[in-house]
Structure formats: C-alpha cells, structure tokens
Tab-separated table of C-alpha atoms and ligand atoms in Angstrom:
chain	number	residue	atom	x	y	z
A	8	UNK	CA	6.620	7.496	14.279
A	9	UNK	CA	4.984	8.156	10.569
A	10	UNK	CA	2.349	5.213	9.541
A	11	UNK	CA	1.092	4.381	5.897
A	12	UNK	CA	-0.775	1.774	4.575
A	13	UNK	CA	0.085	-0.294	1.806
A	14	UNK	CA	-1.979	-3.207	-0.283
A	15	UNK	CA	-0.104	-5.891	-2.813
A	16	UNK	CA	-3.215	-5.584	-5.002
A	17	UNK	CA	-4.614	-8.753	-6.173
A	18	UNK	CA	-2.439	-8.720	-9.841
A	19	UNK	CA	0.661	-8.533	-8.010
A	20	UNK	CA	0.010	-11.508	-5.759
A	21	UNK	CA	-1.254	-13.764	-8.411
A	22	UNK	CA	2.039	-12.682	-10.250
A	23	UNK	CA	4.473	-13.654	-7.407
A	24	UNK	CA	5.798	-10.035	-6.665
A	25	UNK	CA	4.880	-10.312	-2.503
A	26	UNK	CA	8.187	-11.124	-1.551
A	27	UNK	CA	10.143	-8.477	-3.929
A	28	UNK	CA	7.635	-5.883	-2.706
A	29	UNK	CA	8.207	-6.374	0.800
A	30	UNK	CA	11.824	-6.625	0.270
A	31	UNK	CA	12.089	-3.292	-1.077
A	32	UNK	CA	10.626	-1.746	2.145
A	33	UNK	CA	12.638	-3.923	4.228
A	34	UNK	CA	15.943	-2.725	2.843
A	35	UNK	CA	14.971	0.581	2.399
A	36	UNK	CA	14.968	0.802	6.552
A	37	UNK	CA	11.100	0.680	7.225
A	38	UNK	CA	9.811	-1.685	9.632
A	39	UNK	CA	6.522	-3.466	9.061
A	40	UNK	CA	4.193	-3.540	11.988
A	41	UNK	CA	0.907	-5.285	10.818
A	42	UNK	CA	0.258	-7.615	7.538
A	43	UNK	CA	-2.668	-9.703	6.824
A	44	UNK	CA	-3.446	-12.009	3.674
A	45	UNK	CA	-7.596	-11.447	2.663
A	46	UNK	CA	-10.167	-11.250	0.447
A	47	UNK	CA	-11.879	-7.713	0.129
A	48	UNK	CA	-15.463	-7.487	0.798
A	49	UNK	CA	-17.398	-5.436	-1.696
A	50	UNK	CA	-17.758	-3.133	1.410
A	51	UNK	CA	-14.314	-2.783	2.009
A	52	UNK	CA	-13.332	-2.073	-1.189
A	53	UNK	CA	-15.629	0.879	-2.020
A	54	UNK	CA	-14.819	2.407	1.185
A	55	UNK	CA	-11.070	2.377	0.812
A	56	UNK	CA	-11.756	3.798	-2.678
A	57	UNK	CA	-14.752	6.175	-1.399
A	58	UNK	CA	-13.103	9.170	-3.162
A	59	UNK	CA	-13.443	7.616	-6.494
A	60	UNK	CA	-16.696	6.895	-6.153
A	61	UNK	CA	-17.751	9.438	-9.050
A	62	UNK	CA	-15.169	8.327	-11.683
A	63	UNK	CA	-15.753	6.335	-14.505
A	64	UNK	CA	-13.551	3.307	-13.652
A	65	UNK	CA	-14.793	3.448	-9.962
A	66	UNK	CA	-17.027	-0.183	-10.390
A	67	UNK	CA	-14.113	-1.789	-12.504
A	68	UNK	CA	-11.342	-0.736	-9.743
A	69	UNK	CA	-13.661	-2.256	-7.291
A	70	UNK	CA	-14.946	-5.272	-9.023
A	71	UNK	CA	-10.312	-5.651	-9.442
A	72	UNK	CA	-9.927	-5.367	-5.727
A	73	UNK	CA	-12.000	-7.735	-4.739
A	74	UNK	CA	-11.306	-10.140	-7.470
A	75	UNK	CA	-8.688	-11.935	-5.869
A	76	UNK	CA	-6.362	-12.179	-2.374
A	77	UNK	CA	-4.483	-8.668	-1.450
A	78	UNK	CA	-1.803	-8.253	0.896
A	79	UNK	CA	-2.985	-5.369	3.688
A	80	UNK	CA	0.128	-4.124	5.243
A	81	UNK	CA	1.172	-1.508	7.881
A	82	UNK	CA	4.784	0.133	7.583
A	83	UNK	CA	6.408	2.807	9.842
A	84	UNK	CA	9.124	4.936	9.501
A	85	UNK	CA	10.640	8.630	8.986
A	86	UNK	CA	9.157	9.428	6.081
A	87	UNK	CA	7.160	6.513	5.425
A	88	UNK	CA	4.403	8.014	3.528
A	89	UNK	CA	5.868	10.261	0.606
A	90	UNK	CA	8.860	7.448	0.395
A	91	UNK	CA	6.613	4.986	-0.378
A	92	UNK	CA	4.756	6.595	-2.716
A	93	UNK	CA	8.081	7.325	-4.197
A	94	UNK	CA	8.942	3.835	-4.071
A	95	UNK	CA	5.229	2.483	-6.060
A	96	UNK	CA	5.913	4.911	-8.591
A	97	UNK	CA	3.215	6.724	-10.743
A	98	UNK	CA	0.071	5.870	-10.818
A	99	UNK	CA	0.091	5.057	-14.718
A	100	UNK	CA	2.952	2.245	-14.526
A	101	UNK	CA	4.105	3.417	-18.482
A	102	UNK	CA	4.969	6.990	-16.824
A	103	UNK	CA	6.375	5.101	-13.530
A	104	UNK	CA	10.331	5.583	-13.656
A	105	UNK	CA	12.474	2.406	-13.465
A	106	UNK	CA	13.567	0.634	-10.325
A	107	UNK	CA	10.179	1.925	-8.832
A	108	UNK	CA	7.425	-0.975	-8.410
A	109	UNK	CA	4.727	0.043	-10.714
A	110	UNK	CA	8.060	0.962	-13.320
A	111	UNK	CA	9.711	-2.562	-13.139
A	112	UNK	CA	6.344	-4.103	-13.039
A	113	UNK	CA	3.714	-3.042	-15.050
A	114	UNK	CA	1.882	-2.073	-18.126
A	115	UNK	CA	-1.626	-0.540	-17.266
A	116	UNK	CA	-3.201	1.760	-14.805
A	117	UNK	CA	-5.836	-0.540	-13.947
A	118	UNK	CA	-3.024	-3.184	-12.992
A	119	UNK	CA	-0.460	-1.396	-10.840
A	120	UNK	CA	0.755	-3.702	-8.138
A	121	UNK	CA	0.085	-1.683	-5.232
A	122	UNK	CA	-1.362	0.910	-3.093
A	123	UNK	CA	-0.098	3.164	-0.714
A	124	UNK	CA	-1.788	5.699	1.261
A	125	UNK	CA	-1.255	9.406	-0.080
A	126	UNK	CA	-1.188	12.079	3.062
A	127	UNK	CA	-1.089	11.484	6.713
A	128	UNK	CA	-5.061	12.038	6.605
A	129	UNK	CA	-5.572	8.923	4.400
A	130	UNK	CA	-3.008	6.736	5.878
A	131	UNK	CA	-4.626	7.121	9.532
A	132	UNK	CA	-7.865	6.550	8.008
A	133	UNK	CA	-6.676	3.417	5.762
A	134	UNK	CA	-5.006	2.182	8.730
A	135	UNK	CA	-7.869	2.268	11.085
A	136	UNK	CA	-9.980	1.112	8.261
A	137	UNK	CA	-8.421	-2.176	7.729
A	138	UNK	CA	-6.655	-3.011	11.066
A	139	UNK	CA	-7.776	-3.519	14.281
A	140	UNK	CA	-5.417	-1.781	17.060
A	141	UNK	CA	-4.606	-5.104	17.993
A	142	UNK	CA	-3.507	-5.757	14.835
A	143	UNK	CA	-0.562	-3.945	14.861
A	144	UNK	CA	2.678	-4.245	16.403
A	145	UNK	CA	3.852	-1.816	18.921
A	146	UNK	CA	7.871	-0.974	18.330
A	147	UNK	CA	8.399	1.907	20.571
A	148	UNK	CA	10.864	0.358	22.828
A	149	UNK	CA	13.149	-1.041	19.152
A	150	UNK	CA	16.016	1.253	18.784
A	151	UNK	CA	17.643	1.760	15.604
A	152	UNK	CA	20.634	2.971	15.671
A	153	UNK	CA	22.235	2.298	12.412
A	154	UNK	CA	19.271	3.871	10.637
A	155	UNK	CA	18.081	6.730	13.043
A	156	UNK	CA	20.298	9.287	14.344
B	4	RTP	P1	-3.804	3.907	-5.327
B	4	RTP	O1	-4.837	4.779	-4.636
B	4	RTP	O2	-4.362	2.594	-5.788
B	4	RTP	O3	-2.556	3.797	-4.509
B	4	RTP	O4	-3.333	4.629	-6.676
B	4	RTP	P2	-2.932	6.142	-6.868
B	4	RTP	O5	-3.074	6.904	-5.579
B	4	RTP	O6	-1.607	6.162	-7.546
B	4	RTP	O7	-4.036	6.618	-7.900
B	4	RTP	P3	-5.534	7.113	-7.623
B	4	RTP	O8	-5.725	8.364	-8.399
B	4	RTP	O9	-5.841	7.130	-6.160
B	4	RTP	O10	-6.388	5.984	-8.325
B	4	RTP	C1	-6.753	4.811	-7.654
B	4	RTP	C2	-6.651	3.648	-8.604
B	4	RTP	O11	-7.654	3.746	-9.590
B	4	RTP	C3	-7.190	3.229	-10.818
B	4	RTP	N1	-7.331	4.258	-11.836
B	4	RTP	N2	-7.763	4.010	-13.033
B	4	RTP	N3	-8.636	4.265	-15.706
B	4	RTP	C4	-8.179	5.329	-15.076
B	4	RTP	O12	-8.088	6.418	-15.603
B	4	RTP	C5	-7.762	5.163	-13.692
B	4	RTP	N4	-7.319	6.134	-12.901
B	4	RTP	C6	-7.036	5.551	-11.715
B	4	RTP	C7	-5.735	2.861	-10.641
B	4	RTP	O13	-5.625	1.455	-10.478
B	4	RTP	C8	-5.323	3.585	-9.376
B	4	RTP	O14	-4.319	2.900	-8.692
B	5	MG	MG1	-4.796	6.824	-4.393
C-alpha cells in the first residue's frame, strides 16, 4: 500500500491547526501509521530540503524548520501521495484553491502549513529519513471494506 510523508511545519503547530490537519486525512479514508512530535536538527532539516540547497531562500526555509516543534507523520493509502498533495494545496498558499490546507490557511510561501512528499521516490526517501522501521505501524492484516473494494 502507497506511503507519503507529511510534516505540520512549525507555523501551523504554533497556530493550533494539528488537529484540523489530521482530521482532513482521517476523513478522507487514509490511515496514519507513524507520527512523532520533534524538534528538527539543523541536519535534518537541510537534508529533507537537500534539493533546495542552491535556491535563494534555502537558509531561511531551514533556519523556519527548525525554528520551532513539527509534526512528522506517515500516512498510507490508494493514492496517498498525489491526494495529499492535492489536499496541501499549492505551494504559494495565495494561488492554493479553497478548502485545501495551504488555501484555508495561509498567506505566504514561506509559511504554508505543511509538507508532503512529491513522487514515490521522495516519499520512500522522506520516510526512511525520518522514521525508524520500528516506527511505523504495520496494517496489513486491517481490512477496509467500506473504503476499498
Ligand atoms: P514542501 O516541499 O514544503 O512540501 O513544499 P512544495 O513541494 O509545495 O514546494 P517546494 O518547491 O518543494 O519548496 C519547498 C518549500 O520552500 C519554500 N519556498 N520558498 N521564497 C520562495 O520562492 C520559495 N519557494 C519555495 C516553501 O515554504 C516551500 O514549501
Ligand atoms: Mg517540495
């Protein structure tokens, strides 16, 4: 089953939005299978953003990440990893259409919520970048009938 990896970025825990933005994976029929509450080591966060590393606001995005708690999350689901992109919402949260997260939530690039992993590439190599196996839940044997024909 499809993995991404998803990260309540430290602007939208300080504002309160954890439990709306896990809600909206929840009902959507994704089931989470890892989530840990951390601070990002300088480390961390320049690895995770690695492919930036030549852009002007590469040092400010990192110096952001780290700045505060973040909420490191695995989902999994058909789909997961396009839908939740579609969920988030443009990167720019001005061009982000309403009723996505970045849309109903915010007003600058540099200050957009969330993360999610963009191609099944990256979300492997997010995943095994911030979790330990044992970190994660195994669900194989959890049917789910009323969302999976
Ligand atoms: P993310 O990786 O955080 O999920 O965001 P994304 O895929 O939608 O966008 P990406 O191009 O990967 O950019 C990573 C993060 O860098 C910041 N950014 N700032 N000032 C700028 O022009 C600029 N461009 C990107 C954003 O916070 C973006 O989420
Ligand atoms: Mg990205």
């Amino acid at each position: 089953m499809e993995r991404t990896f998803l990260m309540i970025k430290p602007d939208g825990v300080q504002r309160g939005l954890v439990g709306d933005i896990i809600s909206r994976f929840e009902t959507k029929g994704f089931t989470l299978v890892g989530m840990k509450a951390m601070t990002v080591s300088k480390e961390l966060a320049e690895k995770h953003y690695a492919v930036h590393r030549d852009k002007p606001f590469f040092g400010s995005l990192v110096d952001f990440i780290i700045s505060g708690p973040v909420i490191a999350m695995v989902w999994q689901g058909n789909g997961v990893i396009t839908s939740a992109r579609k969920l988030i919402g443009a990167t720019n949260p001005l061009s982000a259409e309403p009723g996505t997260i970045r849309g109903d939530y915010g007003l600058t690039i540099g200050r957009n919520i969330i993360h999610g992993s963009d191609a099944l590439e990256t979300a492997e190599a997010e995943i095994d970048l911030w979790f330990d196996a044992g970190e994660l839940i195994a669900w194989e044997s959890c049917q789910r009938p009323w969302l999976y024909e």
